[in-house]
CSV table of C-alpha atoms in Angstrom, one decimal:
chain,number,residue,atom,x,y,z
A,1,MET,CA,0.0,0.0,0.0
A,2,PRO,CA,1.3,3.5,-0.8
A,3,LYS,CA,2.3,5.7,2.2
A,4,GLU,CA,1.2,9.3,2.4
A,5,ARG,CA,3.8,11.5,4.1
A,6,PHE,CA,4.9,15.1,4.5
A,7,PHE,CA,8.4,16.8,4.4
A,8,ASP,CA,9.7,20.2,5.2
A,9,SER,CA,10.9,22.2,2.2
A,10,GLY,CA,12.4,25.3,3.5
A,11,GLY,CA,9.7,25.9,6.1
A,12,VAL,CA,6.9,24.7,3.7
A,13,ASN,CA,5.1,21.4,4.6
A,14,LEU,CA,4.7,19.4,1.3
A,15,HIS,CA,2.6,16.2,0.8
A,16,TYR,CA,3.8,13.2,-1.1
A,17,ILE,CA,2.8,9.7,-1.8
A,18,ASP,CA,5.5,6.9,-1.6
A,19,TRP,CA,4.6,3.8,-3.7
A,20,SER,CA,8.0,2.3,-3.0
A,21,GLY,CA,9.0,-0.5,-5.4
A,22,ALA,CA,12.3,-1.9,-6.5
A,23,GLY,CA,14.6,-0.4,-9.1
A,24,ARG,CA,15.8,3.0,-10.1
A,25,PRO,CA,14.1,6.0,-8.5
A,26,LEU,CA,11.3,7.6,-10.4
A,27,VAL,CA,9.6,10.8,-9.2
A,28,LEU,CA,6.1,11.9,-10.5
A,29,LEU,CA,5.1,15.5,-10.8
A,30,ALA,CA,1.5,16.5,-11.3
A,31,GLY,CA,0.1,19.4,-13.4
A,32,LEU,CA,-1.1,22.8,-12.2
A,33,GLY,CA,-4.0,22.3,-9.9
A,34,ASP,CA,-3.5,18.6,-9.5
A,35,THR,CA,-2.1,16.4,-6.8
A,36,ALA,CA,0.0,13.2,-6.7
A,37,HIS,CA,-3.2,11.3,-6.3
A,38,LEU,CA,-3.8,11.4,-10.0
A,39,TYR,CA,-1.0,8.8,-10.4
A,40,ARG,CA,-2.8,6.3,-8.3
A,41,GLY,CA,-3.4,4.2,-11.5
A,42,LEU,CA,-0.1,4.5,-13.2
A,43,ALA,CA,2.3,4.6,-10.1
A,44,PRO,CA,1.7,1.0,-8.7
A,45,ARG,CA,2.3,-0.3,-12.3
A,46,LEU,CA,5.6,1.7,-12.6
A,47,ALA,CA,6.5,0.3,-9.0
A,48,SER,CA,7.0,-3.1,-10.5
A,49,ARG,CA,10.2,-1.8,-12.2
A,50,PHE,CA,11.0,1.5,-10.4
A,51,ARG,CA,11.1,3.0,-6.9
A,52,VAL,CA,8.2,5.4,-7.2
A,53,ALA,CA,7.1,8.6,-5.3
A,54,GLY,CA,4.8,11.4,-6.3
A,55,LEU,CA,5.1,15.1,-5.1
A,56,THR,CA,2.1,17.4,-4.5
A,57,ARG,CA,3.3,21.0,-5.3
A,58,ARG,CA,3.1,23.7,-2.8
A,59,GLY,CA,-0.4,25.4,-2.8
A,60,HIS,CA,-1.9,22.2,-4.0
A,61,GLY,CA,-3.9,19.5,-2.1
A,62,ARG,CA,-2.8,19.0,1.5
A,63,SER,CA,0.7,20.8,0.8
A,64,SER,CA,1.1,24.0,2.6
A,65,ARG,CA,-0.1,27.2,0.9
A,66,PRO,CA,2.5,29.9,1.6
A,67,ASP,CA,2.0,33.4,0.2
A,68,SER,CA,5.0,33.1,-2.1
A,69,GLY,CA,7.3,30.7,-3.7
A,70,TYR,CA,5.5,29.8,-6.8
A,71,ASP,CA,8.1,30.8,-9.3
A,72,LEU,CA,10.0,28.0,-11.1
A,73,ASP,CA,13.2,28.6,-9.2
A,74,THR,CA,11.6,27.9,-5.9
A,75,LEU,CA,9.5,25.0,-7.2
A,76,VAL,CA,12.8,23.5,-8.5
A,77,GLN,CA,14.2,23.7,-5.0
A,78,ASP,CA,11.2,21.9,-3.6
A,79,ILE,CA,12.0,19.0,-6.0
A,80,ARG,CA,15.6,19.1,-4.9
A,81,ARG,CA,14.6,18.9,-1.2
A,82,PHE,CA,12.2,16.2,-2.1
A,83,LEU,CA,15.0,13.9,-3.5
A,84,ASP,CA,17.1,14.9,-0.5
A,85,THR,CA,14.4,13.8,1.9
A,86,LEU,CA,14.0,10.4,0.1
A,87,GLY,CA,17.7,9.9,-0.1
A,88,ILE,CA,17.7,9.9,-3.8
A,89,ASP,CA,20.8,11.0,-5.5
A,90,ARG,CA,19.7,10.5,-9.1
A,91,SER,CA,16.2,10.1,-10.4
A,92,ILE,CA,14.0,9.7,-13.5
A,93,LEU,CA,11.5,12.6,-13.6
A,94,VAL,CA,8.0,12.1,-15.0
A,95,GLY,CA,5.8,15.1,-15.2
A,96,HIS,CA,2.4,16.0,-16.5
A,97,SER,CA,1.6,19.5,-18.0
A,98,PHE,CA,3.0,22.2,-15.7
A,99,GLY,CA,5.6,19.7,-14.5
A,100,GLY,CA,7.2,20.0,-18.0
A,101,LEU,CA,8.3,23.6,-17.0
A,102,GLU,CA,9.9,22.5,-13.8
A,103,MET,CA,11.7,19.4,-15.1
A,104,PRO,CA,14.1,20.8,-17.7
A,105,LEU,CA,15.0,23.7,-15.4
A,106,PHE,CA,15.8,21.1,-12.7
A,107,ALA,CA,17.8,19.1,-15.1
A,108,ILE,CA,19.9,22.1,-16.2
A,109,ARG,CA,20.5,23.2,-12.5
A,110,TYR,CA,21.3,19.7,-11.3
A,111,PRO,CA,22.3,17.5,-14.3
A,112,GLN,CA,24.0,14.9,-12.0
A,113,ARG,CA,20.7,14.2,-10.3
A,114,VAL,CA,18.6,13.5,-13.3
A,115,GLU,CA,18.8,10.1,-15.1
A,116,ALA,CA,16.0,10.8,-17.7
A,117,ILE,CA,12.9,13.0,-18.2
A,118,VAL,CA,9.4,11.8,-19.3
A,119,TYR,CA,7.0,14.6,-20.4
A,120,LEU,CA,3.3,13.5,-20.2
A,121,ASP,CA,1.6,16.1,-22.6
A,122,ALA,CA,4.0,18.5,-20.9
A,123,LEU,CA,5.8,20.4,-23.8
A,124,PHE,CA,5.4,24.1,-23.6
A,125,PRO,CA,8.0,25.8,-25.5
A,126,ARG,CA,7.7,29.5,-26.4
A,127,LEU,CA,6.2,29.9,-29.8
A,128,ASP,CA,6.5,33.0,-31.9
A,129,PRO,CA,3.9,34.0,-32.5
A,130,GLU,CA,1.7,32.4,-29.8
A,131,PRO,CA,-1.5,31.1,-31.3
A,132,ASP,CA,-4.8,32.7,-30.2
A,133,LEU,CA,-6.7,29.9,-28.4
A,134,SER,CA,-9.5,32.1,-26.9
A,135,GLY,CA,-12.2,31.0,-29.3
A,136,ASP,CA,-12.7,27.5,-27.9
A,137,PRO,CA,-16.5,27.0,-28.0
A,138,ILE,CA,-16.6,24.8,-24.9
A,139,TRP,CA,-15.9,27.8,-22.6
A,140,SER,CA,-19.3,29.2,-23.4
A,141,VAL,CA,-21.1,26.0,-22.0
A,142,LEU,CA,-19.0,24.9,-19.0
A,143,PRO,CA,-19.6,26.1,-15.5
A,144,THR,CA,-17.3,28.8,-14.4
A,145,GLY,CA,-15.4,29.0,-10.9
A,146,GLY,CA,-15.3,26.2,-8.3
A,147,PRO,CA,-18.2,24.3,-6.6
A,148,ILE,CA,-20.9,26.4,-5.0
A,149,ALA,CA,-22.8,25.6,-1.8
A,150,ASP,CA,-25.2,23.1,-3.4
A,151,ASP,CA,-22.3,21.2,-4.9
A,152,LEU,CA,-20.8,20.7,-1.4
A,153,VAL,CA,-23.8,19.1,0.4
A,154,SER,CA,-22.3,15.7,-0.1
A,155,CYS,CA,-19.4,13.8,-1.8
A,156,GLU,CA,-21.8,12.7,-4.6
A,157,ALA,CA,-22.9,16.2,-5.4
A,158,TYR,CA,-19.3,17.5,-5.4
A,159,LEU,CA,-18.1,14.8,-7.8
A,160,ALA,CA,-21.1,15.4,-10.0
A,161,HIS,CA,-20.1,19.1,-10.3
A,162,TYR,CA,-16.8,18.2,-11.6
A,163,LYS,CA,-18.3,15.7,-14.1
A,164,ARG,CA,-20.1,18.7,-15.5
A,165,ALA,CA,-17.4,21.3,-15.2
A,166,ARG,CA,-14.7,19.0,-16.7
A,167,PRO,CA,-16.3,16.7,-19.3
A,168,ALA,CA,-12.9,15.6,-20.4
A,169,TRP,CA,-12.5,14.0,-17.0
A,170,ALA,CA,-16.1,12.6,-17.1
A,171,LYS,CA,-15.2,10.5,-20.1
A,172,ILE,CA,-12.2,8.9,-18.5
A,173,TRP,CA,-13.5,9.0,-14.9
A,174,CYS,CA,-11.4,6.7,-12.6
A,175,GLU,CA,-10.5,6.2,-9.0
A,176,ALA,CA,-7.5,8.4,-9.4
A,177,ILE,CA,-9.6,11.4,-10.5
A,178,GLU,CA,-11.9,10.9,-7.5
A,179,ALA,CA,-8.9,10.7,-5.1
A,180,ASP,CA,-7.5,13.9,-6.5
A,181,LEU,CA,-10.7,15.7,-6.2
A,182,MET,CA,-11.3,14.5,-2.6
A,183,ASP,CA,-7.9,15.7,-1.6
A,184,LYS,CA,-9.2,19.2,-2.2
A,185,VAL,CA,-12.0,19.1,0.4
A,186,THR,CA,-12.6,18.0,4.0
A,187,ILE,CA,-15.7,16.3,5.1
A,188,GLU,CA,-17.5,18.1,8.0
A,189,ASP,CA,-19.4,16.1,10.8
A,190,ASP,CA,-22.6,16.8,9.1
A,191,GLY,CA,-21.5,15.3,5.8
A,192,ARG,CA,-21.1,18.6,4.0
A,193,LEU,CA,-17.8,19.4,2.4
A,194,GLU,CA,-15.3,22.3,2.8
A,195,PHE,CA,-13.6,23.2,-0.3
A,196,HIS,CA,-10.0,24.3,0.2
A,197,HIS,CA,-8.5,24.3,-3.2
A,198,ASP,CA,-7.6,27.9,-4.3
A,199,ASP,CA,-8.4,28.5,-8.0
A,200,ASP,CA,-7.3,32.1,-7.6
A,201,LEU,CA,-3.8,30.9,-6.6
A,202,MET,CA,-3.7,28.5,-9.6
A,203,ASN,CA,-4.6,31.4,-11.9
A,204,ARG,CA,-1.9,33.5,-10.3
A,205,ILE,CA,0.7,30.9,-10.8
A,206,TYR,CA,-0.4,30.5,-14.4
A,207,ARG,CA,-0.3,34.2,-15.1
A,208,GLU,CA,3.2,34.7,-13.5
A,209,VAL,CA,4.9,31.6,-15.0
A,210,TRP,CA,3.3,31.1,-18.4
A,211,PRO,CA,4.4,34.4,-20.1
A,212,VAL,CA,8.1,34.0,-18.9
A,213,ARG,CA,8.4,30.3,-19.6
A,214,ASN,CA,11.5,29.2,-21.5
A,215,PRO,CA,12.2,25.5,-21.3
A,216,GLU,CA,15.8,25.1,-22.6
A,217,TYR,CA,15.4,21.6,-23.9
A,218,ALA,CA,18.7,21.9,-25.9
A,219,ARG,CA,20.6,22.3,-22.6
A,220,VAL,CA,19.2,19.2,-21.0
A,221,GLU,CA,21.8,16.4,-20.9
A,222,ALA,CA,19.6,13.5,-19.8
A,223,PRO,CA,17.7,11.4,-22.3
A,224,MET,CA,14.1,12.7,-22.8
A,225,LEU,CA,10.8,11.0,-23.8
A,226,ALA,CA,7.7,13.0,-24.7
A,227,ILE,CA,4.3,11.4,-24.9
A,228,VAL,CA,1.9,13.7,-26.6
A,229,PRO,CA,-1.7,13.6,-27.6
A,230,ASP,CA,-2.5,13.6,-31.4
A,231,GLY,CA,-6.2,12.7,-31.4
A,232,ASN,CA,-8.6,14.4,-33.8
A,233,PHE,CA,-11.6,15.3,-31.7
A,234,HIS,CA,-12.3,17.7,-28.9
A,235,GLN,CA,-11.7,16.1,-25.5
A,236,GLY,CA,-13.8,18.7,-23.6
A,237,VAL,CA,-17.2,18.3,-25.3
A,238,PRO,CA,-19.9,17.9,-22.7
A,239,LEU,CA,-21.6,14.4,-22.6
A,240,ASP,CA,-25.0,16.0,-23.3
A,241,ALA,CA,-23.8,18.3,-26.1
A,242,THR,CA,-25.9,18.5,-29.4
A,243,GLU,CA,-24.4,17.1,-32.5
A,244,GLU,CA,-24.1,20.6,-33.9
A,245,PHE,CA,-22.0,21.7,-30.9
A,246,ARG,CA,-19.8,18.6,-31.0
A,247,LEU,CA,-19.1,19.2,-34.7
A,248,ALA,CA,-18.2,22.9,-34.1
A,249,ALA,CA,-16.0,21.9,-31.2
A,250,ASP,CA,-14.2,19.1,-33.1
A,251,ARG,CA,-13.7,21.6,-36.0
A,252,TYR,CA,-12.1,24.1,-33.6
A,253,TRP,CA,-9.8,21.3,-32.2
A,254,GLU,CA,-8.7,20.3,-35.7
A,255,GLU,CA,-8.2,23.8,-36.9
A,256,LYS,CA,-6.6,25.5,-33.8
A,257,LEU,CA,-5.8,23.2,-30.9
A,258,LEU,CA,-4.3,20.2,-32.7
A,259,PRO,CA,-2.0,22.4,-34.9
A,260,TRP,CA,-0.9,24.2,-31.6
A,261,ILE,CA,0.0,20.8,-30.1
A,262,ARG,CA,1.8,19.8,-33.2
A,263,GLN,CA,3.7,23.1,-33.2
A,264,ARG,CA,4.9,22.4,-29.7
A,265,THR,CA,6.0,18.8,-30.5
A,266,GLN,CA,8.0,20.1,-33.6
A,267,ALA,CA,9.6,22.8,-31.6
A,268,PHE,CA,10.7,20.3,-29.0
A,269,ARG,CA,11.9,17.9,-31.9
A,270,GLN,CA,14.1,20.6,-33.2
A,271,ALA,CA,15.6,21.7,-29.9
A,272,ALA,CA,16.2,18.1,-28.8
A,273,PRO,CA,16.6,15.9,-31.9
A,274,ALA,CA,17.9,12.9,-29.8
A,275,ALA,CA,14.8,12.8,-27.7
A,276,ARG,CA,12.1,10.1,-28.2
A,277,ILE,CA,8.6,11.3,-29.1
A,278,VAL,CA,5.4,9.1,-28.9
A,279,GLU,CA,2.3,10.6,-30.4
A,280,LEU,CA,-0.8,8.8,-29.4
A,281,ASP,CA,-4.1,9.0,-31.3
A,282,SER,CA,-5.9,10.4,-28.4
A,283,PRO,CA,-6.9,14.1,-27.6
A,284,TYR,CA,-6.7,13.9,-23.8
A,285,HIS,CA,-4.4,16.3,-21.9
A,286,HIS,CA,-4.3,13.9,-19.1
A,287,ILE,CA,-3.0,11.4,-21.4
A,288,PHE,CA,-1.7,9.0,-18.7
A,289,LEU,CA,-5.3,8.6,-17.4
A,290,ALA,CA,-6.9,8.2,-20.8
A,291,GLU,CA,-4.2,5.9,-22.2
A,292,GLU,CA,-2.7,4.3,-19.2
A,293,ASP,CA,-1.7,1.1,-21.0
A,294,ARG,CA,0.0,2.8,-23.8
A,295,THR,CA,1.7,5.4,-21.5
A,296,LEU,CA,3.1,2.6,-19.5
A,297,GLN,CA,4.3,0.8,-22.6
A,298,ALA,CA,6.0,3.9,-23.9
A,299,ILE,CA,7.8,4.5,-20.7
A,300,THR,CA,8.8,0.8,-20.4
A,301,ASP,CA,10.1,0.7,-24.0
A,302,PHE,CA,12.1,3.9,-23.4
A,303,PHE,CA,14.0,2.3,-20.5
């Protein structure tokens, strides 16, 4: 059974999950807004070959929420202290989404501590010009903001809110998603939930980091694997959407979002020609949830 623990990172209490296992150390980093619980499906399977642990970033889940320290330099130091706490000198880093900004910087700062990097739809190079993605039709139909009072009367109501708010998750719903969401609430004595996830903080991190991101893939000495989505339909179409809406969203995906993903992949390919790229015919950003078997196979083949 995995063990949930905390460690001190320069005065900030950070949560992690230790799946143990035999073999080379492998550290899992979640995306922005997510916790290590999202790896509850993939991590035990990796633990048959690796010694696996997953970090929940500061400000997320049950990790402490300090007022500052959400810049990449500080987040990289959290990863360093995490490895120190576990007694890991050299690790494989596997990261989803936002983790793809932390990992190359860590590898450049501490090359001797990184055996390899695996990006799970986590390629975010600077593109010039950046594409305008503001016209996505799904934003006009999805709930905005976090759960309201009626969504917090019970666990069932709370999870139902996220199935409406994040239809991409509803289509690939699993125990790992529920565990991640439940890590963002506490259950009161009367059965109601208290929501302690901070969407404003997530937006702040995004606004501060995204414009200045500059992953220098060419400077990373460690071998790299990128697993990227290449599906041809929109992952976020609500389950009850009309056929007309679905067709419009799929068209936007094919004309705007998929070309953007392919641009990112090509920029990575040019910057790191020795890296391995696995493109899966799936549109899901949480590719390791939607395509767990193929993600595991790609990682296994890489090593």
